[in-house]
PDB file of C-alpha atoms in Angstrom:
ATOM      1  CA  ASP Z 592      42.431  61.482  42.321  1.00 50.00           C
ATOM      2  CA  ALA Z 593      45.118  65.407  43.013  1.00 64.00           C
ATOM      3  CA  GLY Z 594      46.853  65.699  45.660  1.00 92.00           C
ATOM      4  CA  ILE Z 595      47.074  62.287  46.177  1.00 96.00           C
ATOM      5  CA  THR Z 596      49.214  59.673  44.143  1.00 96.00           C
ATOM      6  CA  GLN Z 597      50.234  55.656  44.735  1.00 97.00           C
ATOM      7  CA  SER Z 598      52.566  54.169  43.849  1.00 96.00           C
ATOM      8  CA  PRO Z 599      53.288  51.596  42.023  1.00 97.00           C
ATOM      9  CA  ARG Z 600      49.975  51.243  40.483  1.00 96.00           C
ATOM     10  CA  HIS Z 601      50.344  47.865  39.456  1.00 97.00           C
ATOM     11  CA  LYS Z 602      52.814  44.901  40.357  1.00 97.00           C
ATOM     12  CA  VAL Z 603      53.564  41.017  40.268  1.00 97.00           C
ATOM     13  CA  THR Z 604      55.271  39.317  42.828  1.00 96.00           C
ATOM     14  CA  GLU Z 605      55.893  36.298  43.976  1.00 96.00           C
ATOM     15  CA  THR Z 606      55.282  34.205  46.673  1.00 97.00           C
ATOM     16  CA  GLY Z 607      57.197  35.267  50.475  1.00 97.00           C
ATOM     17  CA  THR Z 608      58.995  38.017  48.568  1.00 96.00           C
ATOM     18  CA  PRO Z 609      58.761  41.381  51.495  1.00 96.00           C
ATOM     19  CA  VAL Z 610      56.878  43.964  48.635  1.00 97.00           C
ATOM     20  CA  THR Z 611      55.743  47.737  50.149  1.00 98.00           C
ATOM     21  CA  LEU Z 612      53.233  50.086  48.397  1.00 98.00           C
ATOM     22  CA  ARG Z 613      53.861  54.021  48.891  1.00 98.00           C
ATOM     23  CA  CYS Z 614      51.516  56.547  49.297  1.00 98.00           C
ATOM     24  CA  HIS Z 615      51.904  60.219  48.800  1.00 98.00           C
ATOM     25  CA  GLN Z 616      49.548  63.612  49.599  1.00 97.00           C
ATOM     26  CA  THR Z 617      50.532  66.875  49.029  1.00 96.00           C
ATOM     27  CA  GLU Z 618      47.586  67.437  51.368  1.00 92.00           C
ATOM     28  CA  ASN Z 619      48.941  67.828  54.538  1.00 93.00           C
ATOM     29  CA  HIS Z 620      46.521  65.966  55.864  1.00 92.00           C
ATOM     30  CA  ARG Z 621      46.143  64.651  59.445  1.00 91.00           C
ATOM     31  CA  TYR Z 622      44.938  61.223  58.919  1.00 91.00           C
ATOM     32  CA  MET Z 623      45.520  58.345  56.575  1.00 94.00           C
ATOM     33  CA  TYR Z 624      44.179  54.807  55.545  1.00 94.00           C
ATOM     34  CA  TRP Z 625      45.485  51.505  53.062  1.00 96.00           C
ATOM     35  CA  TYR Z 626      42.085  49.597  52.700  1.00 96.00           C
ATOM     36  CA  ARG Z 627      41.770  46.838  50.529  1.00 96.00           C
ATOM     37  CA  GLN Z 628      39.685  45.462  47.781  1.00 95.00           C
ATOM     38  CA  ASP Z 629      38.335  42.247  46.851  1.00 92.00           C
ATOM     39  CA  PRO Z 630      35.339  40.278  45.506  1.00 84.00           C
ATOM     40  CA  GLY Z 631      32.877  40.039  47.688  1.00 76.00           C
ATOM     41  CA  HIS Z 632      34.310  41.827  50.856  1.00 77.00           C
ATOM     42  CA  GLY Z 633      33.627  45.349  48.834  1.00 82.00           C
ATOM     43  CA  LEU Z 634      36.228  47.850  50.462  1.00 90.00           C
ATOM     44  CA  ARG Z 635      38.091  47.104  54.285  1.00 92.00           C
ATOM     45  CA  LEU Z 636      40.351  49.210  56.766  1.00 92.00           C
ATOM     46  CA  ILE Z 637      44.550  47.112  56.924  1.00 95.00           C
ATOM     47  CA  HIS Z 638      45.705  50.318  58.681  1.00 95.00           C
ATOM     48  CA  TYR Z 639      45.565  53.859  59.484  1.00 93.00           C
ATOM     49  CA  SER Z 640      47.648  56.351  60.578  1.00 94.00           C
ATOM     50  CA  TYR Z 641      46.621  59.649  62.618  1.00 90.00           C
ATOM     51  CA  GLY Z 642      49.623  61.250  62.222  1.00 92.00           C
ATOM     52  CA  VAL Z 643      53.712  61.534  62.293  1.00 94.00           C
ATOM     53  CA  LYS Z 644      54.512  57.756  63.721  1.00 93.00           C
ATOM     54  CA  ASP Z 645      51.968  57.542  64.664  1.00 94.00           C
ATOM     55  CA  THR Z 646      49.719  54.228  63.208  1.00 95.00           C
ATOM     56  CA  ASP Z 647      46.505  51.622  64.358  1.00 93.00           C
ATOM     57  CA  LYS Z 648      44.939  48.690  63.060  1.00 93.00           C
ATOM     58  CA  GLY Z 649      42.041  48.221  60.948  1.00 91.00           C
ATOM     59  CA  GLU Z 650      40.416  45.380  60.458  1.00 89.00           C
ATOM     60  CA  VAL Z 651      42.403  42.855  58.090  1.00 94.00           C
ATOM     61  CA  SER Z 652      45.733  44.274  59.766  1.00 95.00           C
ATOM     62  CA  ASP Z 653      46.985  40.868  59.887  1.00 95.00           C
ATOM     63  CA  GLY Z 654      50.630  39.796  57.067  1.00 96.00           C
ATOM     64  CA  TYR Z 655      50.739  43.007  57.085  1.00 97.00           C
ATOM     65  CA  SER Z 656      52.948  46.684  58.918  1.00 97.00           C
ATOM     66  CA  VAL Z 657      52.763  49.976  58.100  1.00 98.00           C
ATOM     67  CA  SER Z 658      55.522  53.358  58.555  1.00 97.00           C
ATOM     68  CA  ARG Z 659      55.158  56.798  58.308  1.00 97.00           C
ATOM     69  CA  SER Z 660      57.755  58.843  59.293  1.00 96.00           C
ATOM     70  CA  LYS Z 661      56.594  62.480  57.113  1.00 96.00           C
ATOM     71  CA  THR Z 662      53.232  63.508  56.552  1.00 96.00           C
ATOM     72  CA  GLU Z 663      53.118  63.155  53.753  1.00 96.00           C
ATOM     73  CA  ASP Z 664      54.129  59.176  52.903  1.00 97.00           C
ATOM     74  CA  PHE Z 665      52.227  56.075  54.028  1.00 98.00           C
ATOM     75  CA  LEU Z 666      54.031  52.739  53.502  1.00 98.00           C
ATOM     76  CA  LEU Z 667      52.376  49.693  53.648  1.00 98.00           C
ATOM     77  CA  THR Z 668      54.840  46.591  53.708  1.00 98.00           C
ATOM     78  CA  LEU Z 669      53.529  42.617  53.207  1.00 97.00           C
ATOM     79  CA  GLU Z 670      56.632  41.646  54.559  1.00 93.00           C
ATOM     80  CA  SER Z 671      56.076  37.661  53.324  1.00 96.00           C
ATOM     81  CA  ALA Z 672      53.651  38.446  49.940  1.00 96.00           C
ATOM     82  CA  THR Z 673      50.257  35.327  50.120  1.00 97.00           C
ATOM     83  CA  SER Z 674      48.387  34.430  47.634  1.00 96.00           C
ATOM     84  CA  SER Z 675      45.503  35.731  49.443  1.00 96.00           C
ATOM     85  CA  GLN Z 676      47.581  39.136  49.304  1.00 97.00           C
ATOM     86  CA  THR Z 677      46.255  39.866  45.743  1.00 97.00           C
ATOM     87  CA  SER Z 678      44.273  43.072  45.795  1.00 97.00           C
ATOM     88  CA  VAL Z 679      43.582  46.170  45.071  1.00 97.00           C
ATOM     89  CA  TYR Z 680      45.094  48.751  47.852  1.00 98.00           C
ATOM     90  CA  PHE Z 681      43.901  51.788  48.402  1.00 97.00           C
ATOM     91  CA  CYS Z 682      45.626  54.530  50.008  1.00 97.00           C
ATOM     92  CA  ALA Z 683      43.055  57.447  51.680  1.00 94.00           C
ATOM     93  CA  ILE Z 684      43.610  60.819  53.499  1.00 93.00           C
ATOM     94  CA  SER Z 685      41.617  63.426  55.794  1.00 89.00           C
ATOM     95  CA  GLU Z 686      40.925  65.546  57.628  1.00 84.00           C
ATOM     96  CA  PRO Z 687      38.084  67.026  59.963  1.00 77.00           C
ATOM     97  CA  ASP Z 688      36.593  70.384  58.682  1.00 73.00           C
ATOM     98  CA  ARG Z 689      35.506  72.800  61.196  1.00 60.00           C
ATOM     99  CA  GLY Z 690      31.988  70.656  61.646  1.00 61.00           C
ATOM    100  CA  GLY Z 691      34.367  67.619  63.082  1.00 63.00           C
ATOM    101  CA  ILE Z 692      33.844  66.130  59.336  1.00 68.00           C
ATOM    102  CA  TYR Z 693      36.250  64.306  57.936  1.00 70.00           C
ATOM    103  CA  GLY Z 694      35.915  63.979  53.617  1.00 79.00           C
ATOM    104  CA  TYR Z 695      38.281  61.153  52.098  1.00 88.00           C
ATOM    105  CA  THR Z 696      40.429  61.691  49.330  1.00 91.00           C
ATOM    106  CA  PHE Z 697      41.417  58.145  47.985  1.00 93.00           C
ATOM    107  CA  GLY Z 698      44.063  57.171  45.932  1.00 95.00           C
ATOM    108  CA  SER Z 699      43.154  55.594  42.170  1.00 94.00           C
ATOM    109  CA  GLY Z 700      44.801  52.362  43.525  1.00 96.00           C
ATOM    110  CA  THR Z 701      47.415  49.524  43.361  1.00 97.00           C
ATOM    111  CA  ARG Z 702      46.499  46.344  41.772  1.00 97.00           C
ATOM    112  CA  LEU Z 703      48.959  43.745  43.206  1.00 97.00           C
ATOM    113  CA  THR Z 704      49.479  40.014  42.290  1.00 97.00           C
ATOM    114  CA  VAL Z 705      50.763  38.183  43.821  1.00 97.00           C
ATOM    115  CA  VAL Z 706      51.948  34.313  42.827  1.00 96.00           C
TER     116      VAL Z 706
ATOM    117  CA  ASP S 135      29.872  46.970  62.180  1.00 46.00           C
ATOM    118  CA  ALA S 136      26.925  46.579  59.711  1.00 47.00           C
ATOM    119  CA  LYS S 137      25.103  49.319  60.039  1.00 84.00           C
ATOM    120  CA  THR S 138      23.894  50.171  57.156  1.00 91.00           C
ATOM    121  CA  THR S 139      21.566  47.749  54.764  1.00 93.00           C
ATOM    122  CA  GLN S 140      21.144  48.766  51.044  1.00 95.00           C
ATOM    123  CA  PRO S 141      19.531  47.377  47.855  1.00 96.00           C
ATOM    124  CA  PRO S 142      22.272  45.181  46.075  1.00 95.00           C
ATOM    125  CA  SER S 143      21.469  46.194  42.483  1.00 96.00           C
ATOM    126  CA  MET S 144      19.321  49.193  40.814  1.00 97.00           C
ATOM    127  CA  ASP S 145      18.527  50.571  37.803  1.00 97.00           C
ATOM    128  CA  CYS S 146      17.499  54.039  35.826  1.00 96.00           C
ATOM    129  CA  ALA S 147      16.806  55.175  33.189  1.00 97.00           C
ATOM    130  CA  GLU S 148      19.100  58.608  31.994  1.00 97.00           C
ATOM    131  CA  GLY S 149      17.978  61.449  32.108  1.00 96.00           C
ATOM    132  CA  ARG S 150      15.624  60.500  35.285  1.00 97.00           C
ATOM    133  CA  ALA S 151      16.218  60.729  39.550  1.00 97.00           C
ATOM    134  CA  ALA S 152      17.836  57.871  40.851  1.00 98.00           C
ATOM    135  CA  ASN S 153      16.866  57.431  44.415  1.00 98.00           C
ATOM    136  CA  LEU S 154      19.481  55.366  45.711  1.00 98.00           C
ATOM    137  CA  PRO S 155      17.722  53.722  49.654  1.00 97.00           C
ATOM    138  CA  CYS S 156      19.835  52.976  53.023  1.00 96.00           C
ATOM    139  CA  ASN S 157      18.544  52.009  55.960  1.00 95.00           C
ATOM    140  CA  HIS S 158      20.303  52.514  59.460  1.00 93.00           C
ATOM    141  CA  SER S 159      17.419  52.033  61.856  1.00 92.00           C
ATOM    142  CA  THR S 160      20.157  52.324  64.327  1.00 89.00           C
ATOM    143  CA  ILE S 161      21.588  55.207  64.411  1.00 88.00           C
ATOM    144  CA  SER S 162      22.575  57.486  67.065  1.00 84.00           C
ATOM    145  CA  GLY S 163      21.769  60.635  67.767  1.00 83.00           C
ATOM    146  CA  ASN S 164      25.901  61.475  67.076  1.00 81.00           C
ATOM    147  CA  GLU S 165      26.135  59.658  63.930  1.00 85.00           C
ATOM    148  CA  TYR S 166      26.360  61.008  60.561  1.00 87.00           C
ATOM    149  CA  VAL S 167      25.210  59.495  57.272  1.00 91.00           C
ATOM    150  CA  TYR S 168      28.599  59.601  54.880  1.00 91.00           C
ATOM    151  CA  TRP S 169      27.807  58.471  50.903  1.00 94.00           C
ATOM    152  CA  TYR S 170      29.684  57.772  48.571  1.00 94.00           C
ATOM    153  CA  ARG S 171      30.457  55.776  45.902  1.00 95.00           C
ATOM    154  CA  GLN S 172      32.770  54.572  43.242  1.00 95.00           C
ATOM    155  CA  ILE S 173      32.698  54.721  39.663  1.00 94.00           C
ATOM    156  CA  HIS S 174      34.724  50.740  38.078  1.00 88.00           C
ATOM    157  CA  SER S 175      38.040  50.746  39.654  1.00 83.00           C
ATOM    158  CA  GLN S 176      38.984  54.057  40.638  1.00 91.00           C
ATOM    159  CA  GLY S 177      38.331  54.891  44.236  1.00 93.00           C
ATOM    160  CA  PRO S 178      35.846  55.888  45.661  1.00 93.00           C
ATOM    161  CA  GLN S 179      34.480  59.315  45.440  1.00 93.00           C
ATOM    162  CA  TYR S 180      32.343  61.378  48.564  1.00 91.00           C
ATOM    163  CA  ILE S 181      29.743  62.366  47.057  1.00 94.00           C
ATOM    164  CA  ILE S 182      27.485  64.319  50.420  1.00 93.00           C
ATOM    165  CA  HIS S 183      26.959  63.996  54.399  1.00 90.00           C
ATOM    166  CA  GLY S 184      23.904  64.946  56.825  1.00 90.00           C
ATOM    167  CA  LEU S 185      23.457  64.478  60.331  1.00 89.00           C
ATOM    168  CA  LYS S 186      19.404  65.640  60.587  1.00 90.00           C
ATOM    169  CA  ASN S 187      18.491  67.685  57.583  1.00 87.00           C
ATOM    170  CA  ASN S 188      18.639  67.321  54.804  1.00 93.00           C
ATOM    171  CA  GLU S 189      21.784  68.298  52.514  1.00 94.00           C
ATOM    172  CA  THR S 190      22.164  69.133  48.950  1.00 96.00           C
ATOM    173  CA  ASN S 191      25.074  69.045  47.095  1.00 94.00           C
ATOM    174  CA  GLU S 192      26.589  69.777  42.881  1.00 93.00           C
ATOM    175  CA  MET S 193      26.842  66.155  42.920  1.00 93.00           C
ATOM    176  CA  ALA S 194      23.134  64.570  45.188  1.00 96.00           C
ATOM    177  CA  SER S 195      20.852  65.470  47.043  1.00 97.00           C
ATOM    178  CA  LEU S 196      20.126  63.220  50.923  1.00 97.00           C
ATOM    179  CA  ILE S 197      16.986  62.646  52.144  1.00 97.00           C
ATOM    180  CA  ILE S 198      16.784  61.826  55.888  1.00 96.00           C
ATOM    181  CA  THR S 199      13.314  60.994  57.800  1.00 95.00           C
ATOM    182  CA  GLU S 200      12.800  62.183  60.182  1.00 94.00           C
ATOM    183  CA  ASP S 201      13.510  59.381  62.239  1.00 94.00           C
ATOM    184  CA  ARG S 202      17.172  59.263  61.121  1.00 93.00           C
ATOM    185  CA  LYS S 203      16.358  55.079  60.551  1.00 94.00           C
ATOM    186  CA  SER S 204      16.328  55.637  56.763  1.00 95.00           C
ATOM    187  CA  SER S 205      17.759  58.217  54.113  1.00 96.00           C
ATOM    188  CA  THR S 206      17.735  58.963  50.338  1.00 97.00           C
ATOM    189  CA  LEU S 207      20.269  60.396  48.633  1.00 98.00           C
ATOM    190  CA  ILE S 208      18.551  61.479  44.797  1.00 98.00           C
ATOM    191  CA  LEU S 209      21.011  61.776  41.535  1.00 97.00           C
ATOM    192  CA  PRO S 210      17.792  63.989  40.534  1.00 96.00           C
ATOM    193  CA  HIS S 211      19.450  63.877  36.434  1.00 95.00           C
ATOM    194  CA  ALA S 212      20.772  60.526  35.619  1.00 96.00           C
ATOM    195  CA  THR S 213      23.667  60.097  33.543  1.00 97.00           C
ATOM    196  CA  LEU S 214      25.623  56.771  32.552  1.00 97.00           C
ATOM    197  CA  ARG S 215      27.807  58.420  34.195  1.00 95.00           C
ATOM    198  CA  ASP S 216      26.518  57.708  38.065  1.00 97.00           C
ATOM    199  CA  THR S 217      26.253  54.002  36.762  1.00 97.00           C
ATOM    200  CA  ALA S 218      28.308  53.478  40.136  1.00 97.00           C
ATOM    201  CA  VAL S 219      28.426  51.087  43.354  1.00 95.00           C
ATOM    202  CA  TYR S 220      26.476  53.568  46.627  1.00 97.00           C
ATOM    203  CA  TYR S 221      27.659  52.625  49.579  1.00 94.00           C
ATOM    204  CA  CYS S 222      25.894  54.125  51.991  1.00 94.00           C
ATOM    205  CA  ILE S 223      28.156  54.408  55.143  1.00 90.00           C
ATOM    206  CA  VAL S 224      26.640  55.585  59.783  1.00 87.00           C
ATOM    207  CA  ASN S 225      28.954  57.326  61.215  1.00 78.00           C
ATOM    208  CA  ASN S 226      30.262  59.142  64.845  1.00 61.00           C
ATOM    209  CA  ALA S 227      34.251  58.326  65.034  1.00 63.00           C
ATOM    210  CA  GLY S 228      34.448  59.929  61.176  1.00 56.00           C
ATOM    211  CA  ASN S 229      38.138  59.496  61.137  1.00 67.00           C
ATOM    212  CA  MET S 230      37.009  55.224  60.407  1.00 73.00           C
ATOM    213  CA  LEU S 231      34.957  55.225  57.591  1.00 79.00           C
ATOM    214  CA  THR S 232      33.370  51.231  57.261  1.00 81.00           C
ATOM    215  CA  PHE S 233      33.105  50.371  54.033  1.00 85.00           C
ATOM    216  CA  GLY S 234      29.480  47.513  53.030  1.00 83.00           C
ATOM    217  CA  GLY S 235      28.588  45.961  50.418  1.00 86.00           C
ATOM    218  CA  GLY S 236      26.849  49.720  48.636  1.00 93.00           C
ATOM    219  CA  THR S 237      23.841  49.306  46.007  1.00 96.00           C
ATOM    220  CA  ARG S 238      25.098  48.976  42.368  1.00 96.00           C
ATOM    221  CA  LEU S 239      23.443  51.105  40.370  1.00 98.00           C
ATOM    222  CA  MET S 240      23.163  50.880  36.606  1.00 97.00           C
ATOM    223  CA  VAL S 241      21.955  53.657  34.905  1.00 97.00           C
ATOM    224  CA  LYS S 242      20.629  52.976  31.340  1.00 96.00           C
ATOM    225  CA  PRO S 243      19.955  55.289  28.120  1.00 95.00           C
TER     226      PRO S 243
END
C-alpha cells in the first residue's frame, strides 16, 4: 500500500535464530501496529506504538519485542524464532482525523517461515 | 473482546447487491462500527465507519439500526473483485482495533 512498506516480503529462518521485520511509513502517522495472521485465528495484535519510543503490548506479545526510534520505522524482533511463530505478519499505521476516527492502512505483509 | 457476530460465509451473484450483516448487541454509546475487508493474501483495507447515522462512500453503504445493535454493509453492485473476508469491528478506543473472524464473501459469476 502507498505510504507503508514491509521488509522482507518473505523469509525462511531456522529455529532459535533472531529475526527482525521492518515496517516503514512515509505518512508521518503517530500509531503503528504489528499483527500476525494465522489460519483459524484471524488477525491478532502483537505490539503497537503510539509515538517514538512509546510502545505497548498487544494480545500475543510473548516472544516478540519492538522498537521505534524514528516516526517512520517500527521494528518487530523475534529474539529466538520458534516454529509457532511461522505466520504472516502485517504492519499497520493510523492517525486520528479531526473527528477522532482512526483509519488503518495496512502493509502488504511479511510471510515468515521458521523451520 | 469479541463484540461482533458475523456469518462465516456468504455468496452473492455478480452485479447484485451484497448485504453483509453484523450483530453488535452490546455496543455502547460512544463505540463506532468499522468495516474492513481483506482480499486474499493482502493486508486489510478500510471500507467505512459509522456511529449512528447511515453512511455511504464510493465503496459501500453502512446501515446501522436505530438501537445500534446491528448493522449491514451493502456493496451495491458486487463484482468478482469484491470476493474477500469482511470484518465488522466495534471500538471506542480507535487506536486499537480487534479483528474477529469476519464473513467470507464469495461473488459468483
